[in-house]
Coordinates of C-alpha atoms in Angstrom, one line a residue:
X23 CA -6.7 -1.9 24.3
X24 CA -8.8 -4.7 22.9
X25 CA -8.8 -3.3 19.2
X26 CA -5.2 -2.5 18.7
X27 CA -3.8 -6.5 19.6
X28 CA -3.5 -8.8 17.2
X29 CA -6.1 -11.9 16.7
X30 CA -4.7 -15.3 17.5
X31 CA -4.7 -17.5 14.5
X32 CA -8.1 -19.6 15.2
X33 CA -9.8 -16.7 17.7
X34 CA -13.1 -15.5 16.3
X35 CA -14.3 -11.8 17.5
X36 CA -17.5 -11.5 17.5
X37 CA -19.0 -8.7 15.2
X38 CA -21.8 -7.0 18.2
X39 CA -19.8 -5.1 21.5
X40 CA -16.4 -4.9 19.0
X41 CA -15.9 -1.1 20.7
X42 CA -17.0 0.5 23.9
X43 CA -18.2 3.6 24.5
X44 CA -16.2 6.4 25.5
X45 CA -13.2 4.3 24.0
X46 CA -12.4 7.7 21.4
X47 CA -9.1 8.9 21.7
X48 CA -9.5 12.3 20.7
X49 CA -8.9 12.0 16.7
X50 CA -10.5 14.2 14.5
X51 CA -13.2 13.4 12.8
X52 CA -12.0 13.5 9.1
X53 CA -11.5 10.5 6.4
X54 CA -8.5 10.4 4.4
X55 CA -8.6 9.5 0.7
X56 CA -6.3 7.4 -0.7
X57 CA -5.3 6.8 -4.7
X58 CA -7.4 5.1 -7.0
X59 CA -4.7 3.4 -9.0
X60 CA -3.2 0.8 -7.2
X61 CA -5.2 0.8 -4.0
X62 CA -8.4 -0.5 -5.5
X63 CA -6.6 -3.1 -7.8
X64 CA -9.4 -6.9 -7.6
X65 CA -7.4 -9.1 -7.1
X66 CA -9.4 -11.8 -6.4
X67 CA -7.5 -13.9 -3.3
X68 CA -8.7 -17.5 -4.0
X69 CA -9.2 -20.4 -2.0
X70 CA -6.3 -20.2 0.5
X71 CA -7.7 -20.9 3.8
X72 CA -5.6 -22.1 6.3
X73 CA -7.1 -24.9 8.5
X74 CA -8.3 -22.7 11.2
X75 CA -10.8 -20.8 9.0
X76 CA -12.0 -23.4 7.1
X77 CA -13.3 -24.8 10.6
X78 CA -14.5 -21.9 11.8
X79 CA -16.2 -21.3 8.4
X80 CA -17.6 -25.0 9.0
X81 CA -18.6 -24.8 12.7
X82 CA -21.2 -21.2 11.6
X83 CA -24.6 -21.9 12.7
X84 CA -27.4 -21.8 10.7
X85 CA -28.1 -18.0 9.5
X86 CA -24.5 -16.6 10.6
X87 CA -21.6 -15.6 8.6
X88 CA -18.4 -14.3 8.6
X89 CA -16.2 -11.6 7.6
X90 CA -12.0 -12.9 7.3
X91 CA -9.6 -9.9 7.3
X92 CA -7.5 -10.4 4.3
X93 CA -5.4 -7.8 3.7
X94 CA -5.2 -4.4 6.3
X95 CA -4.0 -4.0 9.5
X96 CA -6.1 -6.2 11.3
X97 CA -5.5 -9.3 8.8
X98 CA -6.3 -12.5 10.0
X99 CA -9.1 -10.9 12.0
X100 CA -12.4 -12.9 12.1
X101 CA -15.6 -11.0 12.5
X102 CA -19.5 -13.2 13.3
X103 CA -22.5 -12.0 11.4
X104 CA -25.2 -13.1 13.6
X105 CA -27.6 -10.0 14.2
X106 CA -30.1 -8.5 12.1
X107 CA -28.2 -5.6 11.8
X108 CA -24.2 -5.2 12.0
X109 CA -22.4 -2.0 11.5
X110 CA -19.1 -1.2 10.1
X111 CA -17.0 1.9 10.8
X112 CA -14.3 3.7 12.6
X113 CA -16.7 5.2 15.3
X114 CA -15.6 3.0 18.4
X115 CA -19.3 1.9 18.7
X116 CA -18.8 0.4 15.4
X117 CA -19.8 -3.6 15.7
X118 CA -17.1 -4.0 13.6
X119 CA -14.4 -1.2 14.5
X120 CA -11.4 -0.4 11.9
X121 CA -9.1 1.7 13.3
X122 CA -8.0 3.9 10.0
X123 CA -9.0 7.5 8.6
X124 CA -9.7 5.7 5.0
X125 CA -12.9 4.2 6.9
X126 CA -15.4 6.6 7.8
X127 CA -16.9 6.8 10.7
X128 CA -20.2 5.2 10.0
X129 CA -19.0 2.9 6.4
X130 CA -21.8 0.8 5.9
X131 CA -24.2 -1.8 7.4
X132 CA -25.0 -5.2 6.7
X133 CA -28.2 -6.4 6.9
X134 CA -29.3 -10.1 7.8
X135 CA -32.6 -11.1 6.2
X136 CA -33.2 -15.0 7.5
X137 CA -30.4 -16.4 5.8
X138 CA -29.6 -13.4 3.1
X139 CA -27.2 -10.4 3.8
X140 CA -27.0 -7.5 2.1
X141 CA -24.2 -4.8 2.4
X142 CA -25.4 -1.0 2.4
X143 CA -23.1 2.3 2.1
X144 CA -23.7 4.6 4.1
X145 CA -22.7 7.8 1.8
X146 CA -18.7 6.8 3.0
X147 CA -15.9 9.1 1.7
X148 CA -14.1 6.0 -0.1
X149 CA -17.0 4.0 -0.9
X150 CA -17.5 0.3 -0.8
X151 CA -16.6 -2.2 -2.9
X152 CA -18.1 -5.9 -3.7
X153 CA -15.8 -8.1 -5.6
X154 CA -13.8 -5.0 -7.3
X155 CA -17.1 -2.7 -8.0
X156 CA -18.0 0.4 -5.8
X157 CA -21.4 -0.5 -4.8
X158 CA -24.3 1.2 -2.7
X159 CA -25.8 -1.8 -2.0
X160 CA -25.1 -5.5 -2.6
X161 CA -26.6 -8.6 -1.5
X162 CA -23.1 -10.6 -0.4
X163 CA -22.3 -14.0 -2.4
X164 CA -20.3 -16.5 -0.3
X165 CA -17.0 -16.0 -1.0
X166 CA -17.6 -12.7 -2.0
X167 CA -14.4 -9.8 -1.2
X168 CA -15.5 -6.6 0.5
X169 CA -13.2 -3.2 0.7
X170 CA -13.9 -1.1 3.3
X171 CA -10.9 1.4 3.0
X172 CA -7.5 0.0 3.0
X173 CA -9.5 -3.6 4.3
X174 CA -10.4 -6.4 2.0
X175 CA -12.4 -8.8 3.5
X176 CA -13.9 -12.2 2.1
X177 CA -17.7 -13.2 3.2
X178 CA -18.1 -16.6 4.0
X179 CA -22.1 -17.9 5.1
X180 CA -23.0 -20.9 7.2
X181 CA -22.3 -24.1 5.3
X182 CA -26.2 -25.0 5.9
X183 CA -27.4 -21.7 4.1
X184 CA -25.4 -22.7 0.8
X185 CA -28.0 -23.9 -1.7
X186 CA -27.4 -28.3 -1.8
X187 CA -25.6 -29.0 -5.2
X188 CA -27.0 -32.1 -6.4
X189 CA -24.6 -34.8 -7.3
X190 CA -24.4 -36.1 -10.7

């Protein structure tokens, strides 16, 4: 099954078609919790991309961005943000599927507004959480770390979205 492989170091997955329907094995539908205490610990992870990343970070069109697994089951995995609206969840028709009963089945949704994306909750058992801070709803910095369950994620936008820093 496509889901349960591991990425290759420079492969990108696409965020849209991530699951297809009928694809449920049966679970039930429940979330598990897991503890506060260590499990939700920021600690920020830095700058340390490998070479692979940075190009693909490099290489995003123009209103796109992208979502590197950094810590979780599926680390390494690269998800594109290049739709209006991208959804995040452990229902197989999830455009970005994780695979674990601390995501609920429907987790949150970001939304792409030109070049702006904000991340909504959608009432999820564990929450989400934007650079160590459960939030509803978050409009996502570059570099910014998302937790959806036991995943930490960075957010990384197009390279011609960033605001030009002027030299001097």
């Amino acid at each position: 099954m496509e889901e349960n492989r591991q990425p290759e170091p420079d492969e990108i997955r696409r965020a849209s078609g991530a699951g297809a329907a009928g694809e449920s094995q049966g679970t039930t539908d429940t979330t598990q919790t897991f503890g506060h205490d260590s499990d939700l610990s920021f600690v920020p992870f830095g700058s340390d991309l490998s070479d692979a990343e940075l190009d693909a970070i490099e290489a995003l069109p123009t209103g796109a961005a992208l979502f590197i697994v950094r810590s979780g089951p599926t680390m390494g995995a690269r998800y594109l943000l290049d739709t209006d609206v991208t959804t995040v969840g452990r229902h197989p028709e999830a455009d970005i599927f994780f695979d674990d009963v601390t995501v609920s089945r429907r987790h949150a949704e970001i939304t792409r507004t030109e070049s702006a994306f904000e991340l909504v909750d959608q009432r999820s058992l564990n929450g989400t959480y934007v650079n160590g801070e459960r939030v509803d709803r978050a409009v996502l910095a570059n570099g910014a770390e998302v937790r959806v369950g036991k995943f930490r994620l960075n957010f990384f936008v197009s390279p011609a979205d960033l605001p030009q820093v002027a030299d001097g």
